Amino acid sequence: MMSIETAQAKSPTLNELKDVCKWNGQHVSGTKAMLMARMIDGQMNGRLSRCPLCTQGRLQLKDDKATEVLCKGYFDEEKSYRVDCGNVMPVKEAPRLHPWFATQPNEEEKSEMAAADELAKTGVDASASKQALEAYLKAASDKLEWE
């Protein structure tokens, strides 16, 4: 496993790290070391999915040591308030989505990412089953009205 210090020696810029995190639906705030840790974790394990406890919050690395992930909760749009979660788990137990994008995803890939994210919000572990994602996409496409 490459250490954060070794990865920093190759020195992608802060904006490049933010772009990679953004393409993969990960948090873009924090220090360069934190962004580098997210990128290394994502390349090794895949994108962090939604929290399996609250199903709405986004998981994130707890710190730049990348040993645990946490969910801080989410904002409930319908009720107009923040819902705290506080779920913490080892990084190896976190639900993941694949692939990790090192370059900007195309429109089809973005659509698949959005569908996987919506599926994760229902409580289904989209990382565990490609068939579940395909079934979700088929059900969503069946609801479309074609002209």
PDB file of C-alpha atoms in Angstrom:
ATOM      1  CA  MET A   1       0.000   0.000   0.000  1.00  0.00           C
ATOM      2  CA  MET A   2       1.341   3.404  -0.969  1.00  0.00           C
ATOM      3  CA  SER A   3       1.743   5.789   1.938  1.00  0.00           C
ATOM      4  CA  ILE A   4       0.184   9.227   1.788  1.00  0.00           C
ATOM      5  CA  GLU A   5       3.670  10.758   1.908  1.00  0.00           C
ATOM      6  CA  THR A   6       4.769   8.723  -1.134  1.00  0.00           C
ATOM      7  CA  ALA A   7       1.645   9.701  -3.050  1.00  0.00           C
ATOM      8  CA  GLN A   8       2.172  13.362  -2.166  1.00  0.00           C
ATOM      9  CA  ALA A   9       5.687  13.153  -3.620  1.00  0.00           C
ATOM     10  CA  LYS A  10       4.051  12.543  -7.020  1.00  0.00           C
ATOM     11  CA  SER A  11       2.223  15.748  -6.187  1.00  0.00           C
ATOM     12  CA  PRO A  12      -1.113  16.161  -7.931  1.00  0.00           C
ATOM     13  CA  THR A  13      -2.397  19.667  -7.334  1.00  0.00           C
ATOM     14  CA  LEU A  14      -5.119  20.408  -4.811  1.00  0.00           C
ATOM     15  CA  ASN A  15      -7.555  21.170  -7.641  1.00  0.00           C
ATOM     16  CA  GLU A  16      -6.728  17.869  -9.393  1.00  0.00           C
ATOM     17  CA  LEU A  17      -7.430  15.978  -6.163  1.00  0.00           C
ATOM     18  CA  LYS A  18     -10.719  17.850  -5.698  1.00  0.00           C
ATOM     19  CA  ASP A  19     -11.721  17.013  -9.284  1.00  0.00           C
ATOM     20  CA  VAL A  20     -11.084  13.286  -8.772  1.00  0.00           C
ATOM     21  CA  CYS A  21     -13.048  13.306  -5.506  1.00  0.00           C
ATOM     22  CA  LYS A  22     -15.900  15.240  -7.147  1.00  0.00           C
ATOM     23  CA  TRP A  23     -16.054  12.816 -10.117  1.00  0.00           C
ATOM     24  CA  ASN A  24     -16.464   9.983  -7.629  1.00  0.00           C
ATOM     25  CA  GLY A  25     -19.098  11.637  -5.423  1.00  0.00           C
ATOM     26  CA  GLN A  26     -16.726  12.027  -2.481  1.00  0.00           C
ATOM     27  CA  HIS A  27     -16.238  15.002  -0.177  1.00  0.00           C
ATOM     28  CA  VAL A  28     -13.980  17.684  -1.656  1.00  0.00           C
ATOM     29  CA  SER A  29     -13.194  19.644   1.499  1.00  0.00           C
ATOM     30  CA  GLY A  30     -10.152  19.165   3.709  1.00  0.00           C
ATOM     31  CA  THR A  31      -6.405  19.264   3.522  1.00  0.00           C
ATOM     32  CA  LYS A  32      -4.332  17.959   0.644  1.00  0.00           C
ATOM     33  CA  ALA A  33      -3.380  14.968   2.823  1.00  0.00           C
ATOM     34  CA  MET A  34      -7.071  14.214   3.434  1.00  0.00           C
ATOM     35  CA  LEU A  35      -7.922  14.484  -0.276  1.00  0.00           C
ATOM     36  CA  MET A  36      -4.953  12.258  -1.115  1.00  0.00           C
ATOM     37  CA  ALA A  37      -6.142   9.691   1.444  1.00  0.00           C
ATOM     38  CA  ARG A  38      -9.615   9.696  -0.182  1.00  0.00           C
ATOM     39  CA  MET A  39      -8.104   9.200  -3.619  1.00  0.00           C
ATOM     40  CA  ILE A  40      -5.843   6.338  -2.497  1.00  0.00           C
ATOM     41  CA  ASP A  41      -8.711   4.684  -0.601  1.00  0.00           C
ATOM     42  CA  GLY A  42     -10.993   5.019  -3.620  1.00  0.00           C
ATOM     43  CA  GLN A  43      -8.442   3.593  -6.030  1.00  0.00           C
ATOM     44  CA  MET A  44      -7.865   0.618  -3.739  1.00  0.00           C
ATOM     45  CA  ASN A  45     -11.436  -0.048  -2.554  1.00  0.00           C
ATOM     46  CA  GLY A  46     -13.916   1.840  -4.766  1.00  0.00           C
ATOM     47  CA  ARG A  47     -16.186   4.801  -4.093  1.00  0.00           C
ATOM     48  CA  LEU A  48     -17.757   5.088  -0.650  1.00  0.00           C
ATOM     49  CA  SER A  49     -21.500   4.488  -0.893  1.00  0.00           C
ATOM     50  CA  ARG A  50     -24.358   5.744   1.280  1.00  0.00           C
ATOM     51  CA  CYS A  51     -24.502   4.970   4.985  1.00  0.00           C
ATOM     52  CA  PRO A  52     -26.091   1.542   5.586  1.00  0.00           C
ATOM     53  CA  LEU A  53     -27.582   2.753   8.894  1.00  0.00           C
ATOM     54  CA  CYS A  54     -29.451   5.934   7.895  1.00  0.00           C
ATOM     55  CA  THR A  55     -29.373   5.191   4.094  1.00  0.00           C
ATOM     56  CA  GLN A  56     -29.226   8.901   3.235  1.00  0.00           C
ATOM     57  CA  GLY A  57     -25.906  10.169   4.603  1.00  0.00           C
ATOM     58  CA  ARG A  58     -22.678  10.019   2.655  1.00  0.00           C
ATOM     59  CA  LEU A  59     -19.879   8.004   4.185  1.00  0.00           C
ATOM     60  CA  GLN A  60     -16.495   9.675   4.447  1.00  0.00           C
ATOM     61  CA  LEU A  61     -13.065   8.807   5.764  1.00  0.00           C
ATOM     62  CA  LYS A  62     -12.823   9.719   9.430  1.00  0.00           C
ATOM     63  CA  ASP A  63      -9.280  11.066   9.118  1.00  0.00           C
ATOM     64  CA  ASP A  64      -6.254  10.942   6.846  1.00  0.00           C
ATOM     65  CA  LYS A  65      -5.128   7.634   8.386  1.00  0.00           C
ATOM     66  CA  ALA A  66      -8.045   6.045   6.492  1.00  0.00           C
ATOM     67  CA  THR A  67      -8.801   3.333   9.052  1.00  0.00           C
ATOM     68  CA  GLU A  68     -12.466   4.219   9.693  1.00  0.00           C
ATOM     69  CA  VAL A  69     -15.363   5.800   7.845  1.00  0.00           C
ATOM     70  CA  LEU A  70     -18.175   7.780   9.373  1.00  0.00           C
ATOM     71  CA  CYS A  71     -21.554   9.222   8.500  1.00  0.00           C
ATOM     72  CA  LYS A  72     -22.353  12.665   9.846  1.00  0.00           C
ATOM     73  CA  GLY A  73     -25.977  12.426   8.730  1.00  0.00           C
ATOM     74  CA  TYR A  74     -27.900  14.342   6.086  1.00  0.00           C
ATOM     75  CA  PHE A  75     -30.263  17.253   5.508  1.00  0.00           C
ATOM     76  CA  ASP A  76     -33.907  16.179   5.180  1.00  0.00           C
ATOM     77  CA  GLU A  77     -35.306  18.420   2.418  1.00  0.00           C
ATOM     78  CA  GLU A  78     -38.947  17.568   3.153  1.00  0.00           C
ATOM     79  CA  LYS A  79     -38.727  18.365   6.862  1.00  0.00           C
ATOM     80  CA  SER A  80     -36.125  21.140   6.466  1.00  0.00           C
ATOM     81  CA  TYR A  81     -33.754  19.986   9.186  1.00  0.00           C
ATOM     82  CA  ARG A  82     -30.501  18.111   9.630  1.00  0.00           C
ATOM     83  CA  VAL A  83     -30.642  14.462  10.709  1.00  0.00           C
ATOM     84  CA  ASP A  84     -27.545  13.331  12.627  1.00  0.00           C
ATOM     85  CA  CYS A  85     -26.262   9.779  12.197  1.00  0.00           C
ATOM     86  CA  GLY A  86     -22.826   9.171  13.725  1.00  0.00           C
ATOM     87  CA  ASN A  87     -22.346   5.687  12.248  1.00  0.00           C
ATOM     88  CA  VAL A  88     -18.656   4.657  12.367  1.00  0.00           C
ATOM     89  CA  MET A  89     -17.191   1.479  10.875  1.00  0.00           C
ATOM     90  CA  PRO A  90     -13.820   0.093   9.797  1.00  0.00           C
ATOM     91  CA  VAL A  91     -12.888   1.184   6.288  1.00  0.00           C
ATOM     92  CA  LYS A  92     -12.889  -2.439   5.049  1.00  0.00           C
ATOM     93  CA  GLU A  93     -16.558  -2.892   6.097  1.00  0.00           C
ATOM     94  CA  ALA A  94     -17.826   0.209   4.295  1.00  0.00           C
ATOM     95  CA  PRO A  95     -20.145  -0.362   1.327  1.00  0.00           C
ATOM     96  CA  ARG A  96     -18.413   0.479  -1.947  1.00  0.00           C
ATOM     97  CA  LEU A  97     -19.370   1.283  -5.509  1.00  0.00           C
ATOM     98  CA  HIS A  98     -17.224   0.533  -8.544  1.00  0.00           C
ATOM     99  CA  PRO A  99     -15.435   1.692 -10.574  1.00  0.00           C
ATOM    100  CA  TRP A 100     -13.321   4.524  -9.165  1.00  0.00           C
ATOM    101  CA  PHE A 101     -12.867   7.165 -11.859  1.00  0.00           C
ATOM    102  CA  ALA A 102      -9.347   8.564 -12.373  1.00  0.00           C
ATOM    103  CA  THR A 103     -10.661  10.660 -15.270  1.00  0.00           C
ATOM    104  CA  GLN A 104     -13.935  12.502 -15.646  1.00  0.00           C
ATOM    105  CA  PRO A 105     -16.755   9.994 -16.269  1.00  0.00           C
ATOM    106  CA  ASN A 106     -18.813  10.270 -19.454  1.00  0.00           C
ATOM    107  CA  GLU A 107     -22.574  10.889 -19.428  1.00  0.00           C
ATOM    108  CA  GLU A 108     -23.465   7.184 -19.421  1.00  0.00           C
ATOM    109  CA  GLU A 109     -21.136   6.546 -16.481  1.00  0.00           C
ATOM    110  CA  LYS A 110     -22.589   9.549 -14.622  1.00  0.00           C
ATOM    111  CA  SER A 111     -26.080   8.158 -15.181  1.00  0.00           C
ATOM    112  CA  GLU A 112     -25.038   4.748 -13.820  1.00  0.00           C
ATOM    113  CA  MET A 113     -23.433   6.437 -10.794  1.00  0.00           C
ATOM    114  CA  ALA A 114     -26.624   8.391 -10.098  1.00  0.00           C
ATOM    115  CA  ALA A 115     -28.718   5.217 -10.365  1.00  0.00           C
ATOM    116  CA  ALA A 116     -26.400   3.346  -7.979  1.00  0.00           C
ATOM    117  CA  ASP A 117     -26.628   6.261  -5.537  1.00  0.00           C
ATOM    118  CA  GLU A 118     -30.438   6.273  -5.703  1.00  0.00           C
ATOM    119  CA  LEU A 119     -30.474   2.513  -5.178  1.00  0.00           C
ATOM    120  CA  ALA A 120     -28.237   2.914  -2.110  1.00  0.00           C
ATOM    121  CA  LYS A 121     -30.749   5.436  -0.688  1.00  0.00           C
ATOM    122  CA  THR A 122     -33.365   2.662  -0.658  1.00  0.00           C
ATOM    123  CA  GLY A 123     -31.164   0.606   1.657  1.00  0.00           C
ATOM    124  CA  VAL A 124     -30.095  -1.905  -0.994  1.00  0.00           C
ATOM    125  CA  ASP A 125     -26.341  -2.467  -1.077  1.00  0.00           C
ATOM    126  CA  ALA A 126     -25.671  -1.523  -4.684  1.00  0.00           C
ATOM    127  CA  SER A 127     -22.016  -2.455  -4.255  1.00  0.00           C
ATOM    128  CA  ALA A 128     -22.902  -6.094  -3.610  1.00  0.00           C
ATOM    129  CA  SER A 129     -25.104  -6.742  -6.601  1.00  0.00           C
ATOM    130  CA  LYS A 130     -24.778  -5.606 -10.182  1.00  0.00           C
ATOM    131  CA  GLN A 131     -28.096  -7.394 -10.793  1.00  0.00           C
ATOM    132  CA  ALA A 132     -29.769  -5.144  -8.195  1.00  0.00           C
ATOM    133  CA  LEU A 133     -28.509  -2.062 -10.011  1.00  0.00           C
ATOM    134  CA  GLU A 134     -29.611  -3.427 -13.382  1.00  0.00           C
ATOM    135  CA  ALA A 135     -33.067  -4.246 -11.962  1.00  0.00           C
ATOM    136  CA  TYR A 136     -33.333  -0.746 -10.502  1.00  0.00           C
ATOM    137  CA  LEU A 137     -32.334   0.832 -13.835  1.00  0.00           C
ATOM    138  CA  LYS A 138     -34.848  -1.349 -15.712  1.00  0.00           C
ATOM    139  CA  ALA A 139     -37.645  -0.414 -13.293  1.00  0.00           C
ATOM    140  CA  ALA A 140     -36.761   3.264 -13.647  1.00  0.00           C
ATOM    141  CA  SER A 141     -36.700   3.022 -17.451  1.00  0.00           C
ATOM    142  CA  ASP A 142     -40.073   1.228 -17.445  1.00  0.00           C
ATOM    143  CA  LYS A 143     -41.569   4.303 -15.766  1.00  0.00           C
ATOM    144  CA  LEU A 144     -40.380   6.599 -18.564  1.00  0.00           C
ATOM    145  CA  GLU A 145     -42.959   7.716 -21.079  1.00  0.00           C
ATOM    146  CA  TRP A 146     -41.623   7.270 -24.586  1.00  0.00           C
ATOM    147  CA  GLU A 147     -42.990   9.346 -27.415  1.00  0.00           C
TER     148      GLU A 147
END
